[in-house]
Amino acid sequence: MSKVRVTPGRAVAHLALLLLVVIWTVPTFGLLISSVRDKDQLAVSGWWTSLTTVERSSVGVLGTAADQVEEGGQYVIRGNVLAEGSNETIVSFGTSINNPTEFAVGSPAQMRVGGEIIVSEDGSYVWTSPTAFEHDRVRLFYTSAVPPRFTLENYTEVLTSAGIGRAFVNSFTVTVPATIIPILIAAFAAYALAWMRFPGRTLLVALMVGLLVVPLQMSLIPLLRMYNGIATTFGGNSKSYLGIWLAHTAFGLPLAIYLLRNYMAGLPREIMESARMDGASHFQIFATMVLPLSFPALASFAIFQFLWVWNDLLVAIVFLGQSQDELVLTGQLRALLGSRGDNWEILTAGAFISIIVPLIVFFSLQRYFVRGLLAGSVKGG
């Protein structure tokens, strides 16, 4: 059996690929774990501690003088410092915020306002004093062990929030046409640039390549002002689905034409020439031969465009607005976070809800993805 020789270049390539997989997988896995964790635990510890019991410091309020009872000449106050239904266990406690681990569970501790208190692991306490209590409010500081807890409450909170269902529909309304329209236009343009001879063709190809490096942020406001002027002239609404469809089409066309043109230019020339000899027109060749053969490249760009438009927030806010009837899913999830953005449980659950549809699209077309990219990158005409 012959041995496969691993060259240094191949080893480096494999290691680089493995590194990229780890860089993408680890944060995604952490996001998934965080999305099903209890929101209180998520706020105090990282996802890598989700399978271990963690300790945290907290404070509880003891009963007041009104809760005391007399038992055998002693005044007693009973209660529990943990919330009802809590799965925490007390590890240690203290009477000062500076030392919440001063006393072990089950050991007696002298209180500053008088009396002696004993705290159990389940949070229950017995506070006794030979004289009557006269205090109003006393706090007890403790350290508790919190076992891991996983729940779907974060997803329930996001899915049941007002506006999420409408935002899903709005995202589909924006994404589907904004994916189909540039594909239709780019397919015709790519065929013309690849197989038709006309003056200025090379200049158009160079211009298209140059547009690939134009930042979206630089052209966003000029494009919006131009569209607003056109809409005002014809009495239309500047904040409409038509505007965002045209915006995404404009931003996606350079990449679409570049990818499809390179792919179509690599198709066998003999097929085109034989079709022309049989009297077929350019449209017939394009519709019956080029389009079916270019499906991998079309699928590759469809994945790119769908993922970009679905996850877009900036263009949607600028061209569509922020009303509930127009807000897309990314905008609605941002609104749920609030002005401070500290609701991590909503952020993590919302992130996975938002990628469900893109994942379905990617895995449905992924067998064409690499074929389309590689064929379009190594062939030209």
mmCIF file of N, CA and C in Angstrom, residues 31-32 35 152-161 164-165 167-168 171-172 310-311 329-330 333 336 345-360:
data_model
loop_
_atom_site.group_PDB
_atom_site.id
_atom_site.type_symbol
_atom_site.label_atom_id
_atom_site.label_comp_id
_atom_site.label_asym_id
_atom_site.label_seq_id
_atom_site.Cartn_x
_atom_site.Cartn_y
_atom_site.Cartn_z
ATOM 1 N N LEU A 31 -22.633 30.639 21.832
ATOM 2 C CA LEU A 31 -23.886 31.378 21.684
ATOM 3 C C LEU A 31 -25.081 30.461 21.874
ATOM 4 N N LEU A 32 -24.997 29.241 21.335
ATOM 5 C CA LEU A 32 -26.092 28.279 21.489
ATOM 6 C C LEU A 32 -26.274 27.888 22.952
ATOM 7 N N SER A 35 -27.883 30.652 24.893
ATOM 8 C CA SER A 35 -29.287 30.903 24.588
ATOM 9 C C SER A 35 -30.234 30.006 25.375
ATOM 10 N N LEU A 152 -35.842 26.835 28.011
ATOM 11 C CA LEU A 152 -36.245 27.431 26.742
ATOM 12 C C LEU A 152 -37.020 28.728 26.960
ATOM 13 N N GLU A 153 -36.948 29.256 28.177
ATOM 14 C CA GLU A 153 -37.684 30.483 28.478
ATOM 15 C C GLU A 153 -37.184 31.662 27.640
ATOM 16 N N ASN A 154 -35.899 31.687 27.320
ATOM 17 C CA ASN A 154 -35.369 32.790 26.516
ATOM 18 C C ASN A 154 -36.014 32.803 25.127
ATOM 19 N N TYR A 155 -36.148 31.618 24.519
ATOM 20 C CA TYR A 155 -36.783 31.543 23.210
ATOM 21 C C TYR A 155 -38.266 31.889 23.301
ATOM 22 N N THR A 156 -38.905 31.435 24.360
ATOM 23 C CA THR A 156 -40.326 31.757 24.541
ATOM 24 C C THR A 156 -40.533 33.258 24.665
ATOM 25 N N GLU A 157 -39.638 33.914 25.409
ATOM 26 C CA GLU A 157 -39.754 35.357 25.595
ATOM 27 C C GLU A 157 -39.597 36.102 24.277
ATOM 28 N N VAL A 158 -38.650 35.647 23.443
ATOM 29 C CA VAL A 158 -38.433 36.317 22.163
ATOM 30 C C VAL A 158 -39.595 36.062 21.207
ATOM 31 N N LEU A 159 -40.048 34.794 21.119
ATOM 32 C CA LEU A 159 -41.089 34.442 20.157
ATOM 33 C C LEU A 159 -42.451 35.027 20.514
ATOM 34 N N THR A 160 -42.697 35.212 21.808
ATOM 35 C CA THR A 160 -43.996 35.742 22.222
ATOM 36 C C THR A 160 -44.006 37.263 22.327
ATOM 37 N N SER A 161 -42.878 37.899 22.071
ATOM 38 C CA SER A 161 -42.834 39.361 22.124
ATOM 39 C C SER A 161 -43.634 39.946 20.975
ATOM 40 N N ILE A 164 -42.701 40.217 16.654
ATOM 41 C CA ILE A 164 -41.756 39.261 16.077
ATOM 42 C C ILE A 164 -42.355 38.580 14.850
ATOM 43 N N GLY A 165 -43.600 38.153 14.939
ATOM 44 C CA GLY A 165 -44.246 37.497 13.801
ATOM 45 C C GLY A 165 -44.321 38.412 12.588
ATOM 46 N N ALA A 167 -42.383 40.933 12.034
ATOM 47 C CA ALA A 167 -41.019 41.180 11.578
ATOM 48 C C ALA A 167 -40.522 40.043 10.682
ATOM 49 N N PHE A 168 -40.905 38.797 10.992
ATOM 50 C CA PHE A 168 -40.550 37.668 10.138
ATOM 51 C C PHE A 168 -41.114 37.862 8.736
ATOM 52 N N SER A 171 -39.241 40.589 6.901
ATOM 53 C CA SER A 171 -37.927 40.148 6.431
ATOM 54 C C SER A 171 -38.047 39.329 5.149
ATOM 55 N N PHE A 172 -39.051 38.449 5.078
ATOM 56 C CA PHE A 172 -39.263 37.689 3.843
ATOM 57 C C PHE A 172 -39.664 38.615 2.696
ATOM 58 N N TRP A 310 -30.951 39.235 4.551
ATOM 59 C CA TRP A 310 -31.679 38.775 5.736
ATOM 60 C C TRP A 310 -31.069 39.341 7.014
ATOM 61 N N ASN A 311 -29.755 39.418 7.077
ATOM 62 C CA ASN A 311 -29.078 39.908 8.276
ATOM 63 C C ASN A 311 -28.847 41.422 8.274
ATOM 64 N N LEU A 329 -36.731 41.708 10.953
ATOM 65 C CA LEU A 329 -36.437 40.900 12.141
ATOM 66 C C LEU A 329 -35.233 41.424 12.903
ATOM 67 N N THR A 330 -34.172 41.793 12.216
ATOM 68 C CA THR A 330 -32.990 42.310 12.912
ATOM 69 C C THR A 330 -33.316 43.593 13.670
ATOM 70 N N LEU A 333 -35.411 42.637 16.842
ATOM 71 C CA LEU A 333 -34.572 42.069 17.896
ATOM 72 C C LEU A 333 -33.737 43.153 18.567
ATOM 73 N N LEU A 336 -35.908 44.851 21.044
ATOM 74 C CA LEU A 336 -36.137 44.073 22.254
ATOM 75 C C LEU A 336 -35.009 44.215 23.262
ATOM 76 N N GLU A 345 -29.850 37.317 27.429
ATOM 77 C CA GLU A 345 -30.662 36.152 27.107
ATOM 78 C C GLU A 345 -31.495 36.388 25.847
ATOM 79 N N ILE A 346 -31.955 37.628 25.639
ATOM 80 C CA ILE A 346 -32.711 37.947 24.432
ATOM 81 C C ILE A 346 -31.785 37.986 23.224
ATOM 82 N N LEU A 347 -30.599 38.521 23.424
ATOM 83 C CA LEU A 347 -29.636 38.608 22.326
ATOM 84 C C LEU A 347 -29.239 37.228 21.818
ATOM 85 N N THR A 348 -28.923 36.309 22.721
ATOM 86 C CA THR A 348 -28.464 34.987 22.294
ATOM 87 C C THR A 348 -29.587 34.172 21.663
ATOM 88 N N ALA A 349 -30.778 34.189 22.279
ATOM 89 C CA ALA A 349 -31.904 33.451 21.704
ATOM 90 C C ALA A 349 -32.339 34.067 20.381
ATOM 91 N N GLY A 350 -32.380 35.392 20.330
ATOM 92 C CA GLY A 350 -32.762 36.055 19.091
ATOM 93 C C GLY A 350 -31.797 35.784 17.958
ATOM 94 N N ALA A 351 -30.512 35.654 18.280
ATOM 95 C CA ALA A 351 -29.517 35.373 17.249
ATOM 96 C C ALA A 351 -29.793 34.037 16.573
ATOM 97 N N PHE A 352 -30.133 33.010 17.347
ATOM 98 C CA PHE A 352 -30.393 31.707 16.749
ATOM 99 C C PHE A 352 -31.734 31.666 16.038
ATOM 100 N N ILE A 353 -32.705 32.432 16.513
ATOM 101 C CA ILE A 353 -33.974 32.500 15.797
ATOM 102 C C ILE A 353 -33.773 33.146 14.433
ATOM 103 N N SER A 354 -32.917 34.157 14.378
ATOM 104 C CA SER A 354 -32.705 34.882 13.124
ATOM 105 C C SER A 354 -31.913 34.066 12.104
ATOM 106 N N ILE A 355 -31.135 33.058 12.524
ATOM 107 C CA ILE A 355 -30.331 32.298 11.563
ATOM 108 C C ILE A 355 -30.996 31.004 11.125
ATOM 109 N N ILE A 356 -32.204 30.734 11.593
ATOM 110 C CA ILE A 356 -32.881 29.497 11.195
ATOM 111 C C ILE A 356 -33.113 29.470 9.694
ATOM 112 N N VAL A 357 -33.704 30.540 9.164
ATOM 113 C CA VAL A 357 -34.001 30.596 7.730
ATOM 114 C C VAL A 357 -32.730 30.594 6.893
ATOM 115 N N PRO A 358 -31.700 31.409 7.194
ATOM 116 C CA PRO A 358 -30.460 31.328 6.412
ATOM 117 C C PRO A 358 -29.821 29.940 6.426
ATOM 118 N N LEU A 359 -29.904 29.232 7.557
ATOM 119 C CA LEU A 359 -29.348 27.879 7.601
ATOM 120 C C LEU A 359 -30.092 26.943 6.660
ATOM 121 N N ILE A 360 -31.415 27.080 6.612
ATOM 122 C CA ILE A 360 -32.205 26.241 5.699
ATOM 123 C C ILE A 360 -31.813 26.520 4.253
#
